[in-house]
Coordinates of N, CA and C in Angstrom, one line a residue:
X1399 N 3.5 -4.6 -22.5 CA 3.7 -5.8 -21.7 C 4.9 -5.9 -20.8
X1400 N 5.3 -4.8 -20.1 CA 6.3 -5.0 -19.1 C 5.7 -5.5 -17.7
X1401 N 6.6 -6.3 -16.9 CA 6.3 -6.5 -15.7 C 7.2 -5.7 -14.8
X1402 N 6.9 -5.5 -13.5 CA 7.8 -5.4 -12.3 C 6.7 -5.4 -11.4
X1403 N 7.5 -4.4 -10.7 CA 6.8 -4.2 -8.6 C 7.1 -2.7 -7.7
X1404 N 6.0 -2.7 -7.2 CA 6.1 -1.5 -6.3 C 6.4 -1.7 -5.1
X1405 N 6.8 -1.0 -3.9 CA 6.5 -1.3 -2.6 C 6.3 0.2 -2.1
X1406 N 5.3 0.1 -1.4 CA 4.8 1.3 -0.5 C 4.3 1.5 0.6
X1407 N 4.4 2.1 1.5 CA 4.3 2.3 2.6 C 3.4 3.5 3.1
X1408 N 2.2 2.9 4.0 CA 1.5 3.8 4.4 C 0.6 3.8 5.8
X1409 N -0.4 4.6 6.1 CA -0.4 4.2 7.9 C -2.0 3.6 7.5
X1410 N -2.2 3.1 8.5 CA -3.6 2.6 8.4 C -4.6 2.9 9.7
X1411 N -5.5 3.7 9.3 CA -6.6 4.1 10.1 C -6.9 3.1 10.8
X1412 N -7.7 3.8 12.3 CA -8.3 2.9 12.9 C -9.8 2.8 13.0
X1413 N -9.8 2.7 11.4 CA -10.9 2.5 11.1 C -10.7 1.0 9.9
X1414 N -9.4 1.2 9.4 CA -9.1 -0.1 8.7 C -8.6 0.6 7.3
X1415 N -9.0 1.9 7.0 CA -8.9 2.6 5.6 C -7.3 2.9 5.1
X1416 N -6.7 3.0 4.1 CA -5.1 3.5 4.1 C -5.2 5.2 3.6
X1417 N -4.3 5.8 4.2 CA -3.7 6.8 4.1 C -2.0 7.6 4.0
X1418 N -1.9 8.0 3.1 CA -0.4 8.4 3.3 C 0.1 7.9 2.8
X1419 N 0.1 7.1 1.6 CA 0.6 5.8 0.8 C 1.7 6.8 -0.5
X1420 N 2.7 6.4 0.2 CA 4.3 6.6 -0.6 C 4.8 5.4 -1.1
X1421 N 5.4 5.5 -2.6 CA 6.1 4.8 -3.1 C 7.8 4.7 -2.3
X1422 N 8.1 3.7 -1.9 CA 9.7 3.9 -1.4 C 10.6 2.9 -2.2
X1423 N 10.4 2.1 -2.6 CA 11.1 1.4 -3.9 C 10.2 1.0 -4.9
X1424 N 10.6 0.6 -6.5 CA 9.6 0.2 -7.5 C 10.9 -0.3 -8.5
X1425 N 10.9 -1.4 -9.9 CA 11.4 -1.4 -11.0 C 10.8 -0.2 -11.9
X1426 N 10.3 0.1 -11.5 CA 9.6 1.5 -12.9 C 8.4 2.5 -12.3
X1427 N 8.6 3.8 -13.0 CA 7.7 4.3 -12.5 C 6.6 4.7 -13.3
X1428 N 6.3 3.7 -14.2 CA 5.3 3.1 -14.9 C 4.4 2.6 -13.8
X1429 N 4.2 1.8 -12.7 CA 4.0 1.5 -12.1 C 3.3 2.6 -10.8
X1430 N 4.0 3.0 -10.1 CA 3.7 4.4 -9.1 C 2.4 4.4 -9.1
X1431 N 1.5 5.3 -9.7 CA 0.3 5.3 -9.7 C -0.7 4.5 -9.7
X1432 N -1.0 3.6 -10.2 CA -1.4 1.6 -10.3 C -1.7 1.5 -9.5
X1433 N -0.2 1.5 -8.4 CA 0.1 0.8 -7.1 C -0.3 1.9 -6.1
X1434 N -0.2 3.1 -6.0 CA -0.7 3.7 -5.5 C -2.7 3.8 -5.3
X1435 N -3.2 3.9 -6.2 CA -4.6 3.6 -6.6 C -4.9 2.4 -5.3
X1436 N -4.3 1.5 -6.1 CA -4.8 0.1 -5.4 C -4.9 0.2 -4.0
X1437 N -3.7 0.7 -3.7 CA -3.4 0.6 -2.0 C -4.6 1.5 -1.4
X1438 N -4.8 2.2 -1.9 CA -5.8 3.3 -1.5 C -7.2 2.8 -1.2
X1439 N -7.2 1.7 -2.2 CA -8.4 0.7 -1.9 C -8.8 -0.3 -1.0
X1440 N -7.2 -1.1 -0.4 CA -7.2 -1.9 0.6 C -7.7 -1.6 1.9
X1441 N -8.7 -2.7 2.8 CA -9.0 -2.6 3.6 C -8.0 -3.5 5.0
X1442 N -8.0 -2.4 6.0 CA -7.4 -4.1 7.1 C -8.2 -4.1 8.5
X1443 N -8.2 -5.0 9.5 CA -8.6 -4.9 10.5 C -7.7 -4.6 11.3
X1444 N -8.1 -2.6 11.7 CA -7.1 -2.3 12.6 C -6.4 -2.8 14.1
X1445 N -5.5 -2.7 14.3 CA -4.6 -2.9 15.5 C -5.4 -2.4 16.5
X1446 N -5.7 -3.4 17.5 CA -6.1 -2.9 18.7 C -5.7 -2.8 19.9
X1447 N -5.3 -1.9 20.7 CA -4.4 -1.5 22.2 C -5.9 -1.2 22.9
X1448 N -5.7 -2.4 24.1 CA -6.7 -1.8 25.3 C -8.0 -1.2 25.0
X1449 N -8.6 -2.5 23.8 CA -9.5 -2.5 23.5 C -10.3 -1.6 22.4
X1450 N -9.0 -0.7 22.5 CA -9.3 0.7 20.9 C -8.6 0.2 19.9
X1451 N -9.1 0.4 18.7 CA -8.2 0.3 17.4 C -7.9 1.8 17.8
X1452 N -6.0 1.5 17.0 CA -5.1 2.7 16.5 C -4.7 2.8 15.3
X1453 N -4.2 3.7 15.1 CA -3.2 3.8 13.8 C -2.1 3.3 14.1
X1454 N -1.8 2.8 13.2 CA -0.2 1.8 12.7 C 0.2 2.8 11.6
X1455 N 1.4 3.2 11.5 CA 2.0 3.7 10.6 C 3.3 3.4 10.2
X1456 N 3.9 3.4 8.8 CA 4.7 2.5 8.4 C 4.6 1.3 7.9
X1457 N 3.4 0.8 7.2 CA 3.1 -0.1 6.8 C 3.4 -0.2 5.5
X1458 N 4.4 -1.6 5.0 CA 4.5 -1.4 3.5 C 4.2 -2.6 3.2
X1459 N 4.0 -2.6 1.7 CA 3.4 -3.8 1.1 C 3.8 -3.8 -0.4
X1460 N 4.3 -5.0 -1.0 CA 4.8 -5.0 -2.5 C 3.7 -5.6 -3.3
X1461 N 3.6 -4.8 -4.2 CA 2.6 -4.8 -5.7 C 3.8 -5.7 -6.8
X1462 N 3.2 -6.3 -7.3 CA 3.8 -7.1 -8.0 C 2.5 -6.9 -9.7
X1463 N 3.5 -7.0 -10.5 CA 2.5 -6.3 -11.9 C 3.1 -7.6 -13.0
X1464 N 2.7 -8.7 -13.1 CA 3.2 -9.8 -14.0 C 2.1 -10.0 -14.9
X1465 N 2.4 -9.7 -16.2 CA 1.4 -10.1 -17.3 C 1.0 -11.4 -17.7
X1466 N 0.1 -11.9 -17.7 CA -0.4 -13.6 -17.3 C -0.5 -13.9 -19.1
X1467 N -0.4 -14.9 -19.6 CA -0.4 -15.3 -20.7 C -1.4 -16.1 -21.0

């Protein structure tokens, strides 16, 4: 029953899929993998320049892991 959080950063297809997903801070690395998994699952609607979606890279996002009671 521990809690913490990840944050990771990774680039996002322009297709909307994630790739390249690095851990760069976390409270544990209990966590790492979890957070990794997940992100791998997220979808987004890619950035579009002059009417093409691109890739964005550098995108990070914090996983938060709180045991609900």
């Amino acid at each position: 029953g521990i809690e913490g959080y990840v944050v990771v950063e990774f680039t996002v297809t322009p297709a909307g899929t994630v790739r390249d997903v690095v851990v760069v801070e976390s409270s544990h690395e209990v966590f790492h993998q979890p957070a990794i998994e997940a992100t791998h699952k997220f979808r987004y609607k890619p950035r579009v320049v002059s009417g093409r979606p691109v890739e964005v890279s550098g995108v990070r996002n914090k996983i938060t892991f709180v045991v609900e009671a």
